[in-house]
N, CA, C and O of each residue as an XYZ file, in Angstrom:
612
protein
N       0.856     -1.165      0.000
C       0.000      0.000      0.000
C       0.905      1.232      0.000
O       1.826      1.337      0.810
N       0.640      2.133     -0.890
C       1.402      3.365     -0.887
C       0.476      4.515     -0.539
O      -0.741      4.356     -0.447
N       1.064      5.639     -0.355
C       0.303      6.811      0.013
C       0.633      7.904     -0.978
O       1.804      8.114     -1.295
N      -0.385      8.614     -1.481
C      -0.057      9.728     -2.355
C       0.828     10.697     -1.576
O       0.615     10.920     -0.384
N       1.796     11.257     -2.239
C       2.706     12.152     -1.542
C       1.952     13.352     -0.994
O       1.385     14.139     -1.752
N       1.948     13.490      0.347
C       1.324     14.674      0.924
C       2.124     15.903      0.527
O       3.274     15.784      0.103
N       1.525     17.087      0.658
C       2.250     18.289      0.280
C       3.592     18.367      1.005
O       3.682     18.119      2.208
N       4.611     18.712      0.262
C       5.943     18.818      0.847
C       6.019     20.043      1.743
O       5.407     21.079      1.482
N       6.786     19.885      2.797
C       7.065     21.040      3.636
C       7.897     22.014      2.838
O       8.694     21.607      1.994
N       7.725     23.265      3.089
C       8.604     24.248      2.481
C       9.818     24.367      3.386
O       9.875     25.225      4.268
N      10.788     23.492      3.152
C      11.964     23.401      4.018
C      12.722     24.723      4.071
O      13.245     25.099      5.120
N      12.783     25.429      2.943
C      13.493     26.719      2.937
C      12.811     27.722      3.858
O      13.477     28.425      4.619
N      11.492     27.788      3.789
C      10.746     28.714      4.630
C      10.916     28.353      6.104
O      11.156     29.225      6.940
N      10.789     27.064      6.418
C      10.957     26.638      7.807
C      12.362     26.931      8.308
O      12.540     27.418      9.424
N      13.356     26.637      7.486
C      14.739     26.883      7.896
C      14.987     28.378      8.097
O      15.676     28.779      9.034
N      14.426     29.187      7.222
C      14.581     30.639      7.346
C      13.952     31.136      8.647
O      14.510     32.006      9.316
N      12.805     30.592      9.001
C      12.075     31.052     10.183
C      12.650     30.505     11.486
O      12.730     31.232     12.476
N      13.048     29.244     11.498
C      13.442     28.628     12.773
C      14.869     28.135     12.829
O      15.361     27.770     13.896
N      15.533     28.122     11.698
C      16.916     27.659     11.666
C      17.027     26.299     11.022
O      16.022     25.631     10.780
N      18.273     25.883     10.739
C      18.496     24.613     10.057
C      18.324     23.411     10.985
O      18.461     23.515     12.204
N      18.027     22.300     10.384
C      18.003     21.022     11.079
C      19.402     20.815     11.666
O      20.403     21.074     10.998
N      19.469     20.353     12.903
C      20.737     20.272     13.642
C      21.738     19.337     12.987
O      21.405     18.230     12.564
N      22.978     19.816     12.914
C      24.087     18.975     12.461
C      24.327     17.873     13.482
O      24.022     18.030     14.665
N      24.869     16.773     13.021
C      25.222     15.687     13.924
C      24.052     14.800     14.311
O      24.229     13.852     15.077
N      22.874     15.082     13.807
C      21.691     14.272     14.086
C      21.485     13.285     12.945
O      21.967     13.510     11.835
N      20.764     12.183     13.212
C      20.380     11.345     12.066
C      19.621     12.231     11.076
O      18.856     13.103     11.488
N      19.822     12.018      9.800
C      19.123     12.839      8.807
C      17.616     12.601      8.919
O      17.165     11.595      9.467
N      16.859     13.548      8.388
C      15.407     13.374      8.391
C      15.022     12.141      7.583
O      14.054     11.457      7.914
N      15.771     11.858      6.533
C      15.513     10.666      5.734
C      15.769      9.396      6.561
O      14.992      8.443      6.503
N      16.858      9.394      7.324
C      17.156      8.244      8.195
C      16.062      8.075      9.255
O      15.599      6.965      9.515
N      15.662      9.191      9.856
C      14.604      9.123     10.873
C      13.299      8.591     10.280
O      12.549      7.890     10.958
N      13.032      8.919      9.034
C      11.783      8.510      8.401
C      11.729      7.058      7.987
O      10.658      6.546      7.661
N      12.869      6.384      7.993
C      12.920      4.994      7.522
C      11.923      4.102      8.258
O      11.204      3.330      7.623
N      11.868      4.196      9.581
C      10.970      3.335     10.353
C       9.501      3.616     10.016
O       8.676      2.703     10.028
N       9.179      4.866      9.719
C       7.812      5.211      9.337
C       7.487      4.673      7.949
O       6.382      4.187      7.712
N       8.450      4.758      7.027
C       8.229      4.213      5.682
C       8.053      2.698      5.738
O       7.244      2.141      4.996
N       8.804      2.028      6.612
C       8.642      0.577      6.754
C       7.266      0.247      7.323
O       6.621     -0.707      6.887
N       6.824      1.027      8.289
C       5.550      0.776      8.964
C       4.356      1.151      8.096
O       3.376      0.410      8.023
N       4.442      2.313      7.434
C       3.289      2.875      6.738
C       3.428      2.957      5.222
O       2.432      3.030      4.503
N       4.661      2.945      4.746
C       4.886      3.158      3.331
C       5.175      4.617      2.998
O       5.468      4.937      1.846
N       5.098      5.497      3.974
C       5.349      6.928      3.806
C       5.598      7.539      5.183
O       5.353      6.900      6.206
N       6.076      8.756      5.200
C       6.253      9.494      6.455
C       5.115     10.507      6.526
O       5.029     11.395      5.678
N       4.232     10.385      7.532
C       3.099     11.311      7.624
C       3.557     12.772      7.742
O       4.610     13.057      8.312
N       2.757     13.686      7.197
C       3.120     15.104      7.221
C       3.423     15.648      8.621
O       4.366     16.423      8.780
N       2.664     15.270      9.616
C       2.922     15.770     10.972
C       4.276     15.294     11.494
O       4.971     16.021     12.204
N       4.636     14.072     11.133
C       5.934     13.542     11.557
C       7.047     14.309     10.861
O       8.042     14.678     11.484
N       6.871     14.548      9.558
C       7.877     15.317      8.820
C       8.036     16.713      9.418
O       9.153     17.217      9.532
N       6.925     17.333      9.797
C       6.998     18.656     10.434
C       7.751     18.582     11.757
O       8.588     19.436     12.049
N       7.455     17.567     12.550
C       8.140     17.417     13.840
C       9.633     17.222     13.638
O      10.441     17.799     14.365
N      10.000     16.415     12.657
C      11.425     16.228     12.381
C      12.087     17.564     12.036
O      13.112     17.919     12.618
N      11.504     18.297     11.097
C      12.099     19.543     10.616
C      12.161     20.594     11.718
O      13.206     21.205     11.943
N      11.055     20.801     12.394
C      10.973     21.898     13.365
C      11.673     21.546     14.668
O      12.524     22.301     15.140
N      11.323     20.414     15.250
C      11.950     20.036     16.517
C      13.419     19.714     16.305
O      14.248     19.975     17.177
N      13.744     19.149     15.153
C      15.137     18.857     14.841
C      15.992     20.102     14.720
O      17.211     20.040     14.882
N      15.363     21.231     14.435
C      16.085     22.507     14.370
C      16.125     23.191     15.730
O      17.153     23.743     16.123
N      15.016     23.154     16.442
C      14.908     23.916     17.695
C      15.420     23.145     18.901
O      16.139     23.697     19.734
N      15.051     21.863     18.998
C      15.418     21.081     20.180
C      15.707     19.633     19.769
O      14.905     18.740     20.041
N      16.844     19.402     19.117
C      17.130     18.056     18.608
C      17.217     16.993     19.697
O      16.957     15.821     19.424
N      17.572     17.366     20.910
C      17.657     16.385     21.995
C      16.275     15.803     22.316
O      16.143     14.597     22.525
N      15.249     16.656     22.356
C      13.905     16.138     22.637
C      13.421     15.275     21.477
O      12.687     14.311     21.693
N      13.818     15.605     20.255
C      13.457     14.760     19.117
C      14.063     13.373     19.290
O      13.395     12.369     19.040
N      15.324     13.309     19.714
C      15.953     12.008     19.990
C      15.178     11.249     21.058
O      14.917     10.054     20.913
N      14.812     11.941     22.126
C      14.074     11.304     23.222
C      12.692     10.834     22.765
O      12.255      9.739     23.120
N      12.009     11.665     21.978
C      10.691     11.285     21.464
C      10.779     10.012     20.622
O       9.983      9.088     20.786
N      11.750      9.980     19.730
C      11.881      8.820     18.853
C      12.308      7.577     19.633
O      11.872      6.471     19.316
N      13.155      7.748     20.649
C      13.557      6.603     21.473
C      12.363      6.057     22.251
O      12.175      4.843     22.323
N      11.556      6.942     22.834
C      10.369      6.501     23.582
C       9.366      5.830     22.649
O       8.776      4.807     22.993
N       9.179      6.410     21.472
C       8.252      5.842     20.492
C       8.699      4.436     20.093
O       7.889      3.508     20.065
N       9.970      4.282     19.788
C      10.487      2.977     19.394
C      10.329      1.963     20.523
O       9.905      0.830     20.294
N      10.670      2.372     21.729
C      10.562      1.469     22.876
C       9.117      1.010     23.076
O       8.865     -0.178     23.277
N       8.173      1.945     23.022
C       6.769      1.614     23.284
C       6.115      0.857     22.132
O       5.288     -0.022     22.370
N       6.465      1.177     20.901
C       5.773      0.587     19.757
C       6.342     -0.743     19.294
O       5.757     -1.393     18.428
N       7.463     -1.157     19.849
C       8.054     -2.431     19.438
C       8.360     -3.292     20.660
O       9.503     -3.702     20.863
N       7.327     -3.571     21.483
C       7.577     -4.404     22.664
C       7.841     -5.852     22.264
O       7.326     -6.339     21.257
N       8.640     -6.517     23.060
C       8.950     -7.921     22.785
C       7.728     -8.829     22.941
O       7.680     -9.907     22.348
N       6.754     -8.408     23.724
C       5.628     -9.287     24.053
C       4.491     -9.253     23.036
O       3.588    -10.087     23.113
N       4.502     -8.311     22.079
C       3.439     -8.235     21.072
C       4.035     -8.169     19.677
O       5.084     -7.563     19.460
N       3.345     -8.807     18.732
C       3.727     -8.646     17.337
C       3.168     -7.312     16.836
O       2.301     -6.715     17.474
N       3.671     -6.852     15.690
C       3.269     -5.539     15.196
C       1.799     -5.468     14.815
O       1.188     -4.407     14.950
N       1.223     -6.544     14.351
C      -0.205     -6.505     14.038
C      -1.009     -6.194     15.294
O      -1.912     -5.359     15.267
N      -0.681     -6.865     16.389
C      -1.388     -6.634     17.653
C      -1.167     -5.205     18.143
O      -2.111     -4.539     18.569
N       0.075     -4.737     18.083
C       0.390     -3.365     18.501
C      -0.453     -2.376     17.707
O      -1.079     -1.483     18.278
N      -0.467     -2.539     16.401
C      -1.180     -1.572     15.565
C      -2.694     -1.656     15.747
O      -3.375     -0.632     15.681
N      -3.227     -2.837     15.972
C      -4.666     -2.949     16.266
C      -5.003     -2.252     17.586
O      -6.023     -1.571     17.688
N      -4.143     -2.423     18.594
C      -4.396     -1.748     19.873
C      -4.324     -0.238     19.719
O      -5.189      0.478     20.223
N      -3.303      0.251     19.028
C      -3.167      1.700     18.849
C      -4.338      2.240     18.033
O      -4.872      3.305     18.342
N      -4.738      1.512     16.995
C      -5.909      1.899     16.207
C      -7.122      2.088     17.126
O      -7.828      3.092     17.036
N      -7.354      1.111     18.011
C      -8.494      1.204     18.929
C      -8.372      2.351     19.919
O      -9.351      3.043     20.198
N      -7.176      2.553     20.448
C      -6.975      3.657     21.397
C      -7.274      4.999     20.737
O      -7.941      5.853     21.321
N      -6.778      5.174     19.528
C      -6.991      6.437     18.829
C      -8.435      6.596     18.385
O      -8.972      7.703     18.395
N      -9.067      5.489     17.992
C     -10.478      5.551     17.619
C     -11.335      5.945     18.816
O     -12.322      6.662     18.653
N     -10.980      5.496     20.002
C     -11.730      5.884     21.205
C     -11.728      7.404     21.392
O     -12.688      7.972     21.913
N     -10.648      8.054     20.964
C     -10.568      9.522     21.039
C     -11.098     10.187     19.774
O     -11.086     11.413     19.665
N     -11.558      9.392     18.826
C     -12.000      9.874     17.521
C     -10.884     10.646     16.811
O     -11.143     11.573     16.043
N      -9.660     10.249     17.080
C      -8.485     10.910     16.515
C      -8.311     10.561     15.042
O      -8.494      9.412     14.639
N      -7.956     11.561     14.248
C      -7.688     11.284     12.842
C      -6.457     10.409     12.658
O      -6.281      9.810     11.596
N      -5.606     10.324     13.670
C      -4.426      9.454     13.595
C      -4.810      7.971     13.610
O      -3.969      7.123     13.312
N      -6.046      7.642     13.946
C      -6.486      6.242     13.894
C      -6.329      5.694     12.475
O      -6.010      4.518     12.296
N      -6.550      6.533     11.477
C      -6.409      6.090     10.086
C      -4.994      5.609      9.808
O      -4.801      4.562      9.190
N      -4.009      6.366     10.261
C      -2.605      6.007     10.025
C      -2.308      4.640     10.638
O      -1.614      3.822     10.034
N      -2.838      4.396     11.843
C      -2.564      3.116     12.487
C      -3.430      1.997     11.916
O      -3.090      0.822     12.056
N      -4.538      2.345     11.278
C      -5.275      1.354     10.491
C      -4.450      0.909      9.297
O      -4.406     -0.278      8.971
N      -3.791      1.872      8.639
C      -2.876      1.555      7.539
C      -1.781      0.619      8.043
O      -1.496     -0.409      7.428
N      -1.170      0.988      9.171
C      -0.078      0.172      9.719
C      -0.573     -1.225     10.096
O       0.133     -2.211      9.882
N      -1.781     -1.315     10.655
C      -2.331     -2.626     11.020
C      -2.523     -3.493      9.773
O      -2.195     -4.679      9.783
N      -3.052     -2.903      8.708
C      -3.229     -3.659      7.466
C      -1.886     -4.117      6.915
O      -1.745     -5.262      6.485
N      -0.900     -3.227      6.927
C       0.438     -3.587      6.422
C       1.067     -4.682      7.281
O       1.900     -5.451      6.802
N       0.661     -4.749      8.565
C       1.189     -5.776      9.466
C       0.377     -7.069      9.393
O       0.672     -8.029     10.105
N      -0.643     -7.094      8.535
C      -1.398     -8.327      8.323
C      -2.792     -8.381      8.912
O      -3.433     -9.432      8.865
N      -3.283     -7.282      9.466
C      -4.637     -7.280     10.053
C      -5.693     -7.423      8.959
O      -5.587     -6.835      7.882
N      -6.700     -8.211      9.264
C      -7.811     -8.405      8.327
C      -8.870     -7.328      8.566
O      -8.853     -6.619      9.572
N      -9.787     -7.233      7.608
C     -10.922     -6.316      7.788
C     -11.745     -6.733      9.003
O     -12.257     -5.884      9.732
N     -11.869     -8.046      9.220
C     -12.636     -8.540     10.363
C     -11.978     -8.121     11.684
O     -12.670     -7.747     12.631
N     -10.657     -8.182     11.745
C      -9.959     -7.776     12.973
C     -10.136     -6.282     13.232
O     -10.371     -5.872     14.369
N     -10.026     -5.477     12.193
C     -10.243     -4.031     12.374
C     -11.683     -3.759     12.807
O     -11.924     -2.924     13.679
N     -12.639     -4.465     12.196
C     -14.038     -4.276     12.591
C     -14.267     -4.721     14.032
O     -15.055     -4.099     14.744
N     -13.601     -5.774     14.474
C     -13.743     -6.218     15.864
C     -13.257     -5.133     16.820
O     -13.864     -4.913     17.868
N     -12.175     -4.459     16.467
C     -11.681     -3.355     17.291
C     -12.707     -2.221     17.295
O     -12.988     -1.639     18.343
N     -13.261     -1.911     16.133
C     -14.290     -0.867     16.048
C     -15.484     -1.248     16.914
O     -16.042     -0.398     17.608
N     -15.872     -2.497     16.881
C     -17.011     -2.954     17.684
C     -16.739     -2.819     19.181
O     -17.628     -2.437     19.943
N     -15.512     -3.130     19.603
C     -15.154     -2.932     21.014
C     -15.203     -1.454     21.377
O     -15.683     -1.091     22.450
N     -14.711     -0.612     20.493
C     -14.772      0.835     20.747
C     -16.217      1.302     20.863
O     -16.535      2.153     21.694
N     -17.090      0.746     20.031
C     -18.504      1.104     20.072
C     -19.093      0.870     21.474
O     -19.882      1.678     21.964
N     -18.703     -0.238     22.107
C     -19.241     -0.545     23.434
C     -18.965      0.557     24.449
O     -19.778      0.797     25.342
N     -17.823      1.228     24.318
C     -17.413      2.211     25.320
C     -17.440      3.646     24.809
O     -17.348      4.579     25.606
N     -17.564      3.846     23.496
C     -17.545      5.204     22.934
C     -18.789      5.506     22.122
O     -19.052      6.664     21.798
N     -19.564      4.472     21.786
C     -20.836      4.678     21.114
C     -20.751      4.810     19.601
O     -19.749      4.482     18.965
N     -21.859      5.309     19.059
C     -21.980      5.423     17.608
C     -20.924      6.323     16.963
O     -20.518      6.047     15.834
N     -20.460      7.389     17.629
C     -19.403      8.172     16.981
C     -18.177      7.315     16.623
O     -17.596      7.490     15.552
N     -17.787      6.402     17.501
C     -16.647      5.521     17.199
C     -17.013      4.540     16.086
O     -16.195      4.276     15.205
N     -18.224      4.001     16.118
C     -18.648      3.064     15.068
C     -18.682      3.766     13.713
O     -18.228      3.213     12.711
N     -19.215      4.973     13.685
C     -19.283      5.731     12.435
C     -17.894      6.103     11.937
O     -17.576      5.935     10.760
N     -17.075      6.610     12.848
C     -15.713      6.999     12.474
C     -14.931      5.773     12.002
O     -14.202      5.843     11.012
N     -15.082      4.657     12.704
C     -14.399      3.433     12.312
C     -14.794      2.970     10.925
O     -13.940      2.576     10.131
N     -16.094      3.016     10.627
C     -16.553      2.617      9.288
C     -15.977      3.549      8.226
O     -15.571      3.095      7.156
N     -15.940      4.848      8.516
C     -15.327      5.794      7.576
C     -13.853      5.475      7.348
O     -13.358      5.543      6.223
N     -13.165      5.130      8.421
C     -11.742      4.802      8.305
C     -11.552      3.557      7.446
O     -10.679      3.535      6.578
N     -12.356      2.520      7.677
C     -12.220      1.310      6.855
C     -12.509      1.622      5.392
O     -11.827      1.115      4.501
N     -13.516      2.455      5.141
C     -13.804      2.840      3.754
C     -12.608      3.570      3.142
O     -12.279      3.345      1.977
N     -11.960      4.437      3.912
C     -10.769      5.139      3.429
C      -9.631      4.164      3.168
O      -8.914      4.299      2.177
N      -9.461      3.181      4.048
C      -8.399      2.192      3.835
C      -8.656      1.367      2.576
O      -7.723      1.061      1.834
N      -9.910      1.007      2.334
C     -10.255      0.279      1.103
C      -9.896      1.145     -0.105
O      -9.302      0.660     -1.068
N     -10.260      2.428     -0.049
C      -9.957      3.340     -1.155
C      -8.446      3.424     -1.390
O      -7.985      3.357     -2.529
N      -7.682      3.571     -0.305
C      -6.219      3.668     -0.432
C      -5.626      2.397     -1.034
O      -4.762      2.461     -1.909
N      -6.093      1.248     -0.561
C      -5.558     -0.005     -1.071
C      -5.929     -0.202     -2.541
O      -5.123     -0.701     -3.326
N      -7.141      0.188     -2.909
C      -7.561      0.083     -4.298
C      -6.736      1.007     -5.192
O      -6.319      0.615     -6.282
N      -6.505      2.232     -4.726
C      -5.685      3.186     -5.477
C      -4.261      2.664     -5.634
O      -3.669      2.765     -6.709
N      -3.715      2.105     -4.555
C      -2.351      1.565     -4.613
C      -2.265      0.374     -5.566
O      -1.274      0.215     -6.278
N      -3.303     -0.461     -5.578
C      -3.316     -1.635     -6.466
C      -3.392     -1.217     -7.932
O      -2.857     -1.903     -8.802
N      -4.052     -0.095     -8.207
C      -4.195      0.384     -9.584
C      -2.969      1.164    -10.053
O      -2.765      1.320    -11.257
N      -2.159      1.651     -9.131
C      -0.989      2.458     -9.494
C       0.066      1.601    -10.154
O       0.316      0.469     -9.740
N       0.685      2.156    -11.191
C       1.809      1.410    -11.779
C       2.947      1.324    -10.776
O       3.238      2.287    -10.068
N       3.574      0.186    -10.723
C       4.677     -0.035     -9.763
C       5.966      0.468    -10.334
O       7.008      0.374     -9.684
């Protein structure tokens, strides 16, 4: 599954306003590798965080990425389970980031039935807004997968 390229950051404008990405840090491309493996692309918000935080406070960016890696790759769960849990947690908040983790869950092998089961559990505790949002997310994932399947490789 691929993702249409989101609008590129205007790196020149950001650098002019806040300064350059810190020297001596992993490159933004290197930092994005784990996201490309997980999702097939680096989400725009992540790219913004890399550019801006990497210029202003590169140490916190290192800490954020270390904490993220530690939490998202536990030895006790496979990635499909991790991504299904995160999908459900974000869906409970009706967060738009649930879509990204739905993508990651599918890439990790989650079935439509497994995603729907998570949506159904969310419905029990969050109600129809979660059920509606979940159905919209699955429809978006179907659209993305169909678009990716039709794209020339």
